[in-house]
PDB file of C-alpha atoms in Angstrom:
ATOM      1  CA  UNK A   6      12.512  -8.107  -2.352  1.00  0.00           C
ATOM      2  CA  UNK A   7      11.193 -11.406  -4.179  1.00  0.00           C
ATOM      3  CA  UNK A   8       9.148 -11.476  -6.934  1.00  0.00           C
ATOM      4  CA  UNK A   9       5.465 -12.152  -6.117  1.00  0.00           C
ATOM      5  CA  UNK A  10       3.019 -13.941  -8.909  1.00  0.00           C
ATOM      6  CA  UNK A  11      -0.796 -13.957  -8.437  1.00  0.00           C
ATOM      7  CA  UNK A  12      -4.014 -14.875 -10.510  1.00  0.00           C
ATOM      8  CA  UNK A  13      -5.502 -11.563 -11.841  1.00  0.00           C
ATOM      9  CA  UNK A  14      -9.095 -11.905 -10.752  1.00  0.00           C
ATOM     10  CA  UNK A  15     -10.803 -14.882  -8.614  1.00  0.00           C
ATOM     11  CA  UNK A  16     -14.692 -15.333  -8.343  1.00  0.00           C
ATOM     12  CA  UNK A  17     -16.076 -16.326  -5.059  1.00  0.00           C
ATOM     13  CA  UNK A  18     -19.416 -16.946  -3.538  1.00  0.00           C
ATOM     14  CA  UNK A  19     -21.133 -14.789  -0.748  1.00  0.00           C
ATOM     15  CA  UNK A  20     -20.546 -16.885   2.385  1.00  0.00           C
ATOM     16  CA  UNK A  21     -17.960 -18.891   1.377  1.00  0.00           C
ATOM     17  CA  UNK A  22     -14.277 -19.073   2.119  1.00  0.00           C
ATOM     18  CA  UNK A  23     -11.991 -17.228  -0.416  1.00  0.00           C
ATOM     19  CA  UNK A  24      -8.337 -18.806  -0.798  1.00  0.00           C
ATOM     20  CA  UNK A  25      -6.568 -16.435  -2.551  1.00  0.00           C
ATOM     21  CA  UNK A  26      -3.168 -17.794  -3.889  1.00  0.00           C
ATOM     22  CA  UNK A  27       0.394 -16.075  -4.422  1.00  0.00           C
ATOM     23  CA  UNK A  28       3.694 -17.774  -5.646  1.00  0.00           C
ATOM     24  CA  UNK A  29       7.020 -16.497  -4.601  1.00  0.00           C
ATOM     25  CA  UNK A  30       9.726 -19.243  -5.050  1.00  0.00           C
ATOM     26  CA  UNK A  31      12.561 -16.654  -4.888  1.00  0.00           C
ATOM     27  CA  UNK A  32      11.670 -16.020  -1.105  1.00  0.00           C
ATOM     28  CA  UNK A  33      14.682 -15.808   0.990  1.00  0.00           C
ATOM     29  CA  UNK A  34      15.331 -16.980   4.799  1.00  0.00           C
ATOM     30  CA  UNK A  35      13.817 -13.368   6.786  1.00  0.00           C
ATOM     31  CA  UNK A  36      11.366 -12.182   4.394  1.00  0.00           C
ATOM     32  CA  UNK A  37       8.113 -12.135   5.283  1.00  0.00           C
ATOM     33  CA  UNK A  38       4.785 -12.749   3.212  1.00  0.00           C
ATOM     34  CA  UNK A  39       2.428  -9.845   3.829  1.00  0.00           C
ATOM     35  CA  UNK A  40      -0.781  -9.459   2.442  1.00  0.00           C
ATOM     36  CA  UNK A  41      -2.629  -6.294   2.172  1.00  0.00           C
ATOM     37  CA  UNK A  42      -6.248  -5.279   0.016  1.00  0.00           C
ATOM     38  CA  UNK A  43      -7.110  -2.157  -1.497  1.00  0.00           C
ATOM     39  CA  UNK A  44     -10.920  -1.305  -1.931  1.00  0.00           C
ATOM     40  CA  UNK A  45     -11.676   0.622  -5.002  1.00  0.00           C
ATOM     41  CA  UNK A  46     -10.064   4.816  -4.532  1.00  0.00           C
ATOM     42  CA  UNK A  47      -9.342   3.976  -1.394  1.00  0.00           C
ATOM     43  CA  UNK A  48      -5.749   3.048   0.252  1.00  0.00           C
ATOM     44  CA  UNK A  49      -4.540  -0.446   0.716  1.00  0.00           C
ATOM     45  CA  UNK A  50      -5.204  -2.020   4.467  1.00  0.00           C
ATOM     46  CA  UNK A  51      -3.200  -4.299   6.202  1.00  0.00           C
ATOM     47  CA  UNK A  52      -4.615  -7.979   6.218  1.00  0.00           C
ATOM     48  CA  UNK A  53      -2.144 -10.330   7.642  1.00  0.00           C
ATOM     49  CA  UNK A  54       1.915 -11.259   7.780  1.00  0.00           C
ATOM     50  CA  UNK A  55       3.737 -14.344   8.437  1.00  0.00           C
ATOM     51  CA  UNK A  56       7.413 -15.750   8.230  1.00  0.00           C
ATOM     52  CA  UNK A  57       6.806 -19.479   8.230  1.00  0.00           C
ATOM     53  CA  UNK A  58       3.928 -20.792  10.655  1.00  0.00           C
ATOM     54  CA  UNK A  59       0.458 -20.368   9.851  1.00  0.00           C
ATOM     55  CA  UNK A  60      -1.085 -17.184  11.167  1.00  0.00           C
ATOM     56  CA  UNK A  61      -4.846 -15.804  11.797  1.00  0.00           C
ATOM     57  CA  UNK A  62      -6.454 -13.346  12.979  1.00  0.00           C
ATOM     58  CA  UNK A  63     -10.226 -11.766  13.194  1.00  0.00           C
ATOM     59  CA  UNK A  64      -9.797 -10.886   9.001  1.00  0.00           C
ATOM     60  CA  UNK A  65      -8.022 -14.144   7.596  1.00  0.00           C
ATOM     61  CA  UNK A  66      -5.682 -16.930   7.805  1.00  0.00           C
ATOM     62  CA  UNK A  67      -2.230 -17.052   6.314  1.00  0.00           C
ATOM     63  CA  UNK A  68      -1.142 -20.411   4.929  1.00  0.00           C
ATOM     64  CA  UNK A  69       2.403 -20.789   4.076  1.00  0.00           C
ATOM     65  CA  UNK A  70       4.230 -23.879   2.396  1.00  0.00           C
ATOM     66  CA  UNK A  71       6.998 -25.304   4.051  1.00  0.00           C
ATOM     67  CA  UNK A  72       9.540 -24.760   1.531  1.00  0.00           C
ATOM     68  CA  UNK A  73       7.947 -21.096   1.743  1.00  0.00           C
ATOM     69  CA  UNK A  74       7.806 -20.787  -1.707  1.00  0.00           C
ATOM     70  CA  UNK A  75       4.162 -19.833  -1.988  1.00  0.00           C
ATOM     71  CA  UNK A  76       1.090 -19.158   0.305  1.00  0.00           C
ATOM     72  CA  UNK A  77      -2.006 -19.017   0.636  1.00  0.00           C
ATOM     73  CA  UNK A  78      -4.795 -16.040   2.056  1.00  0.00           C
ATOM     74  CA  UNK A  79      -8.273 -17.430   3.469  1.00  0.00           C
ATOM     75  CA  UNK A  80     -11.039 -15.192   4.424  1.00  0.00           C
ATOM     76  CA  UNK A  81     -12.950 -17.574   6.222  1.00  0.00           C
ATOM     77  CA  UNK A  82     -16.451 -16.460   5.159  1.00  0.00           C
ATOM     78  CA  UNK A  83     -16.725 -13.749   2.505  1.00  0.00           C
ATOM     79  CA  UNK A  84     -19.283 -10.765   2.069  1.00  0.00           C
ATOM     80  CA  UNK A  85     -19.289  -8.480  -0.551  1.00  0.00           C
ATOM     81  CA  UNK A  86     -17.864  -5.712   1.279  1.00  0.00           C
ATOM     82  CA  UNK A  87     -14.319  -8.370   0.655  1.00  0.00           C
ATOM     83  CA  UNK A  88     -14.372  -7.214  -3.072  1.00  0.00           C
ATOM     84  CA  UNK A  89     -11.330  -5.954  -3.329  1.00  0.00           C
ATOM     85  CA  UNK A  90      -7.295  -5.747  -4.961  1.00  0.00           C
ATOM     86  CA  UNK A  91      -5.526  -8.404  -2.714  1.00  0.00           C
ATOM     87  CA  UNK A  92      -1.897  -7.696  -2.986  1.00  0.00           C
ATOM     88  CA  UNK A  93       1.035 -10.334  -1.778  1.00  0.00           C
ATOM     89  CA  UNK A  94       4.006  -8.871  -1.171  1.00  0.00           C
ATOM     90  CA  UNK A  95       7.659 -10.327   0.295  1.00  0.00           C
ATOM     91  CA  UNK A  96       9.443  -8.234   2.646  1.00  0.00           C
ATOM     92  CA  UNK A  97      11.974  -7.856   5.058  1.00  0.00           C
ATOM     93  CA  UNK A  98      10.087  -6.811   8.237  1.00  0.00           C
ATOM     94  CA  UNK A  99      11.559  -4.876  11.401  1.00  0.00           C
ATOM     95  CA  UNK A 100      14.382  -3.398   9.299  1.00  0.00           C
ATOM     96  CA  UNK A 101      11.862  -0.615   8.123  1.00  0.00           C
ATOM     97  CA  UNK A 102      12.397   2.614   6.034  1.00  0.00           C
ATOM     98  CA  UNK A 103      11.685   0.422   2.505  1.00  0.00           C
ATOM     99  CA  UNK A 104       8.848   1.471   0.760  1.00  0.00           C
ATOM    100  CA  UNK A 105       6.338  -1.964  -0.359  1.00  0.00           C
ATOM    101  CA  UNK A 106       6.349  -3.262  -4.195  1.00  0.00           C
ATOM    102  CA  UNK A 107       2.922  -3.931  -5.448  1.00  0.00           C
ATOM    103  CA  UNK A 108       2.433  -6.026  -8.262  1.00  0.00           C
ATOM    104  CA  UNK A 109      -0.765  -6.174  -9.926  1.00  0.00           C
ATOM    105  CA  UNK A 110      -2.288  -8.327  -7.235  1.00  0.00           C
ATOM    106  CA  UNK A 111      -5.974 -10.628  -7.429  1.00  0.00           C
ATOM    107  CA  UNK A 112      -9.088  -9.117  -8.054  1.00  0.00           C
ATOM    108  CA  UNK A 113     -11.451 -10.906  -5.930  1.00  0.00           C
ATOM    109  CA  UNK A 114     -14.933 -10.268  -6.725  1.00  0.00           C
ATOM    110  CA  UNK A 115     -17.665 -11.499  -4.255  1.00  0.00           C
ATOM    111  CA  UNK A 116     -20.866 -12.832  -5.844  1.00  0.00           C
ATOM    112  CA  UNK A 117     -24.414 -12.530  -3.853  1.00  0.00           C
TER     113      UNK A 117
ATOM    114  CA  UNK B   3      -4.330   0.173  14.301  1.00  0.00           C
ATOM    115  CA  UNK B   4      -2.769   3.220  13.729  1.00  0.00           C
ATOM    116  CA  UNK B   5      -4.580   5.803  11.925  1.00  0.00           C
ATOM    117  CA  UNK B   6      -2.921   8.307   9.087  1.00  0.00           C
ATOM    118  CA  UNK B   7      -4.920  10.919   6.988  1.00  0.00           C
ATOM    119  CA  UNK B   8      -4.299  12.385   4.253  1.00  0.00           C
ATOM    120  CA  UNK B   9      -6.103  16.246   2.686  1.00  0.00           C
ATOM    121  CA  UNK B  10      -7.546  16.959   0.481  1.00  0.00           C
ATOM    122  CA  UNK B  11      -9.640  13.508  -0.428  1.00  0.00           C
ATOM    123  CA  UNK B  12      -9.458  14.904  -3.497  1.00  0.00           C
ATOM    124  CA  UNK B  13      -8.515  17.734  -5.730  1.00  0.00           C
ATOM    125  CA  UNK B  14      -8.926  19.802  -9.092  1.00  0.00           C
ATOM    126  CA  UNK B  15      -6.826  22.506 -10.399  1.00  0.00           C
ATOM    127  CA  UNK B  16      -5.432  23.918 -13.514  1.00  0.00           C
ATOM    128  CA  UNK B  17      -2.515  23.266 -15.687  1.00  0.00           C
ATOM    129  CA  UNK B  18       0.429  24.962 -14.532  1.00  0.00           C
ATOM    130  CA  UNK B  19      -0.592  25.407 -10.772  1.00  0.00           C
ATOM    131  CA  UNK B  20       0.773  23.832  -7.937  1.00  0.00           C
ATOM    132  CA  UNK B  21      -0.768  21.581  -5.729  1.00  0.00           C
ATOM    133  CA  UNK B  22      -0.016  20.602  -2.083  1.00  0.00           C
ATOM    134  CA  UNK B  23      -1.153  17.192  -0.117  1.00  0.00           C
ATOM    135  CA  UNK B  24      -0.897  16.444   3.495  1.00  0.00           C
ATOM    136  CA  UNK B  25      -0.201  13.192   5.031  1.00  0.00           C
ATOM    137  CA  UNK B  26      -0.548  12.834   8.922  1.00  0.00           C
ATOM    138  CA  UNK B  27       0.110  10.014  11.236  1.00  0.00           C
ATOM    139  CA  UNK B  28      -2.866  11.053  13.911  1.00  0.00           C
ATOM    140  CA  UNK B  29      -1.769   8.588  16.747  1.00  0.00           C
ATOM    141  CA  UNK B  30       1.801   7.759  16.084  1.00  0.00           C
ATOM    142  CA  UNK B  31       4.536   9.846  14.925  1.00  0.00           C
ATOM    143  CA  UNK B  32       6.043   8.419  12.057  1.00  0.00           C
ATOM    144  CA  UNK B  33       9.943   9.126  10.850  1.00  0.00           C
ATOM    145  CA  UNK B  34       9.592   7.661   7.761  1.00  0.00           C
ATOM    146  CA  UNK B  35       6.545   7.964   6.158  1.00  0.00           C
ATOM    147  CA  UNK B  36       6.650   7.233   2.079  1.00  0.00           C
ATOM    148  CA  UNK B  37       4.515   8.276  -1.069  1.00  0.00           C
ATOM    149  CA  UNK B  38       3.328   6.429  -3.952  1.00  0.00           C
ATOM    150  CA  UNK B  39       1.078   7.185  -7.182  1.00  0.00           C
ATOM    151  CA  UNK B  40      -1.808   4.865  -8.845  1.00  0.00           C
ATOM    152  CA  UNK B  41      -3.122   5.263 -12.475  1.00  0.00           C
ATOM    153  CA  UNK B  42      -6.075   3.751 -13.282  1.00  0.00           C
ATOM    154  CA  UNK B  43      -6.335   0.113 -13.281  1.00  0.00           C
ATOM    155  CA  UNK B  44      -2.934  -0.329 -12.651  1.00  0.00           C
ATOM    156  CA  UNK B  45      -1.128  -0.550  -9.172  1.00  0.00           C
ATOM    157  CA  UNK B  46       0.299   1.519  -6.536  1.00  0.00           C
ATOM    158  CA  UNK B  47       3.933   2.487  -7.332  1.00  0.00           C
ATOM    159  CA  UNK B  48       6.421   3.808  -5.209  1.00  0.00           C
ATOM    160  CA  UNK B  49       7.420   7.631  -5.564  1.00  0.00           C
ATOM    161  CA  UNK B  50       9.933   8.294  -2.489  1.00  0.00           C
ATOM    162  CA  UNK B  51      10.593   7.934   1.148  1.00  0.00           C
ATOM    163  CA  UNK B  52      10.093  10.807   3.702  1.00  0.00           C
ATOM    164  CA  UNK B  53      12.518  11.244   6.665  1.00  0.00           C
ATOM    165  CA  UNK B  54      11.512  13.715   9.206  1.00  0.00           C
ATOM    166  CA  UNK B  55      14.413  16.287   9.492  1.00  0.00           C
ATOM    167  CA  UNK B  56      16.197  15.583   6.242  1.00  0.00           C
ATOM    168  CA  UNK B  57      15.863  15.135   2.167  1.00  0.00           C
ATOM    169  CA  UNK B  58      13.571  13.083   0.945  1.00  0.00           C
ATOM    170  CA  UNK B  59      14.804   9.671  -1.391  1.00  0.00           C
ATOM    171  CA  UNK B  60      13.111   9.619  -4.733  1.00  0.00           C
ATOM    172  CA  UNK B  61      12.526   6.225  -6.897  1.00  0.00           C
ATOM    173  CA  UNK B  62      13.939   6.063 -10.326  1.00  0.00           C
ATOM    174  CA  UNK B  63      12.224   8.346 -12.212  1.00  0.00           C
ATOM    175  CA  UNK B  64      10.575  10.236 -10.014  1.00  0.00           C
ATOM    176  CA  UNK B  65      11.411  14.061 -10.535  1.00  0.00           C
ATOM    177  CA  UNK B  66      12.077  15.144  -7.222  1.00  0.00           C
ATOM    178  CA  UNK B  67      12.114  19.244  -8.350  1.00  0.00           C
ATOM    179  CA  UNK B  68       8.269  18.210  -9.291  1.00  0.00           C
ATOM    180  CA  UNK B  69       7.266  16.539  -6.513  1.00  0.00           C
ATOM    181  CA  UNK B  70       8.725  18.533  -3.436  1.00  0.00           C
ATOM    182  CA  UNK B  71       8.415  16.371  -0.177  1.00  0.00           C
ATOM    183  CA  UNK B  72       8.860  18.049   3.531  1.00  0.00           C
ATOM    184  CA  UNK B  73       8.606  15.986   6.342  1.00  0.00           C
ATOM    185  CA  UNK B  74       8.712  18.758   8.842  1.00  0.00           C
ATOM    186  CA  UNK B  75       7.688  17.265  12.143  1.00  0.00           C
ATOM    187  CA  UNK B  76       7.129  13.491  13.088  1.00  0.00           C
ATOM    188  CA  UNK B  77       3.416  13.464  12.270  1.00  0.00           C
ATOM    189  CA  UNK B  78       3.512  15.024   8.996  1.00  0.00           C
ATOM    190  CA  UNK B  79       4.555  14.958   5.732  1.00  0.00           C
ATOM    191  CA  UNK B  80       2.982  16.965   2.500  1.00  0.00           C
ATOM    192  CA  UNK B  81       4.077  16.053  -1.204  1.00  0.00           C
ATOM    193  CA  UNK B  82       3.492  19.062  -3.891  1.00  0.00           C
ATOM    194  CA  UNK B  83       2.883  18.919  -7.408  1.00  0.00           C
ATOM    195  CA  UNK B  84       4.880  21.407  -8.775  1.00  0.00           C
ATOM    196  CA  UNK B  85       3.525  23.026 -12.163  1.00  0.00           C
ATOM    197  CA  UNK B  86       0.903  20.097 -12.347  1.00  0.00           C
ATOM    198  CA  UNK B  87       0.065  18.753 -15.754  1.00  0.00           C
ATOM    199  CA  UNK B  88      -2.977  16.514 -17.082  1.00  0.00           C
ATOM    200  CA  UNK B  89      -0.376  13.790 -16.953  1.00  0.00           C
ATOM    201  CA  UNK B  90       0.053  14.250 -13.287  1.00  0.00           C
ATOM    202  CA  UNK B  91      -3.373  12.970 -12.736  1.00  0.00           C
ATOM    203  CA  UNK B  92      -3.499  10.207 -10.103  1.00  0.00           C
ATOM    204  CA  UNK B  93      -4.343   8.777  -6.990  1.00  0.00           C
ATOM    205  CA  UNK B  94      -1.540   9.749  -4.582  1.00  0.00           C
ATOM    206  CA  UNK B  95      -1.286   7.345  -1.370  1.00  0.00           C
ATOM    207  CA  UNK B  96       0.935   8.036   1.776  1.00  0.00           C
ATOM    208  CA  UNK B  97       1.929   5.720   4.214  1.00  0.00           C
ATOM    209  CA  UNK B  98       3.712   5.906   7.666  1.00  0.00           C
ATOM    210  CA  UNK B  99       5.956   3.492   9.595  1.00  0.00           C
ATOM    211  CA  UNK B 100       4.727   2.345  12.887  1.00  0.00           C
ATOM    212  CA  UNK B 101       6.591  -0.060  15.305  1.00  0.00           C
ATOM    213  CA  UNK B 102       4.815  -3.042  16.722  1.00  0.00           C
ATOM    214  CA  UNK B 103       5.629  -5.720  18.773  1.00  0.00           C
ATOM    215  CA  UNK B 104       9.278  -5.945  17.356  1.00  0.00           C
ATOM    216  CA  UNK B 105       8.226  -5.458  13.702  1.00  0.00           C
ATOM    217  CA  UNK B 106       7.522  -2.086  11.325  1.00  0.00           C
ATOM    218  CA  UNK B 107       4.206  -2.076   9.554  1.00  0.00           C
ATOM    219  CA  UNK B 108       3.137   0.869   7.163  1.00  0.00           C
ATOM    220  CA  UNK B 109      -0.337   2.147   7.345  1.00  0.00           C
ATOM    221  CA  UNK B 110      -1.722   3.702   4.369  1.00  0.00           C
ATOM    222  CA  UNK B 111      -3.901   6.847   4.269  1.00  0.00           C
ATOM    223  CA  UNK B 112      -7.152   6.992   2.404  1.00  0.00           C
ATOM    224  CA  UNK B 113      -5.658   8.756  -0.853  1.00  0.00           C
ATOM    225  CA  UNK B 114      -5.734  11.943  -2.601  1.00  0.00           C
ATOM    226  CA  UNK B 115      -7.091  11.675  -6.008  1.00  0.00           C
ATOM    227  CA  UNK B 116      -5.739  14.738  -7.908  1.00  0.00           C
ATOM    228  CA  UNK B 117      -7.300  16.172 -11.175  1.00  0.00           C
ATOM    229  CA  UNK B 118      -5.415  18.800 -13.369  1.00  0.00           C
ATOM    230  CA  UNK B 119      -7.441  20.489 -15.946  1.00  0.00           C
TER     231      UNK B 119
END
């Protein structure tokens, strides 16, 4: 799977939109970008996945590059229940039985 | 989404006891469901993957006669801690493989934070 690289912590205001940013320039043709969160002692949740289009749904948006070498996660209008590990991984999807690499991921803190 | 638990939420026991955790896929049945460990501050990594009906496949690493894995039945796998140390301390994660709409997803369970004594 490609390599992922992320900003270790981001601040953002209650209310706002977070954009949450991950590079992955070795990306080849049928992986996917997935993001998922983990609150704090709990297990990670699954956010959002894309291949090259833009994607949303009721949690965030999923903005993708078109050389799909990095992305972009926007939760449209955070609260502070958002704080959170955001991790971006690259995967191949549908082929299943591979277990997800986690790098170290952003720490997004909410503010009030 | 699909839902998986996990039990116990969390755990203490002594040095040199053995500890079992089980992971269940409540509204799916999973064949594959996998296991990973997280030390403080630092991020989930994976342990192995659990096939129902055969051996399990353990990362690099990984001492597979420490952690046993048995994925008996399609909605359940347990991982146990063999002769737990101190430096088995961790937050152990399961997740299970779920089809949709043409694509696998994994769904995690909430953890099982394990103390040894």
């Amino acid at each position: 799977d490609a390599k992922t690289t992320q900003p270790p912590s981001m601040d953002c205001a209650e209310g706002r939109a977070a954009n949450l940013p991950c590079n992955h320039s070795t990306i080849s043709g049928n992986e996917y970008v997935y993001w998922y969160r983990q609150i704090h002692s709990q297990g990670p949740q699954y956010i959002i996945h894309g291949l090259k289009n833009n994607e949303t749904n009721e949690m965030a948006s999923l903005i993708i590059t078109e050389d799909r070498k990095s992305s972009t996660l926007i939760l449209p209008h955070a609260t502070l229940r958002d704080t959170a590990v955001y991790y971006c991984i690259v995967r191949f999807s549908g082929g299943g039985a591979d277990g997800l690499t986690f790098g170290k991921g952003t720490h997004l803190i909410i503010q009030p | 989404g699909a839902v998986v638990s996990q039990h116990p939420s969390w755990v203490i026991c002594k040095s040199g006891t053995s500890v079992k955790i089980e992971c269940r896929s409540l509204d799916f049945q999973a064949t594959t469901m996998f296991w990973y460990r997280q030390f403080p501050k630092q991020s989930l990594m994976l342990m192995a993957t659990s096939n129902e009906g055969s051996k399990a496949t353990y990362e690099q690493g990984v001492e597979k006669d420490k952690f046993l894995i048995n994925h008996a039945s399609l909605t359940l796998s347990t991982l146990t801690v063999t002769s737990a140390h101190p430096e088995d301390s961790s937050f152990y994660i399961c997740s299970a493989e779920f089809g949709l709409a043409g694509y696998n997803e994994q769904f995690f369970g909430p953890g099982t934070r394990l103390t040894v004594l």
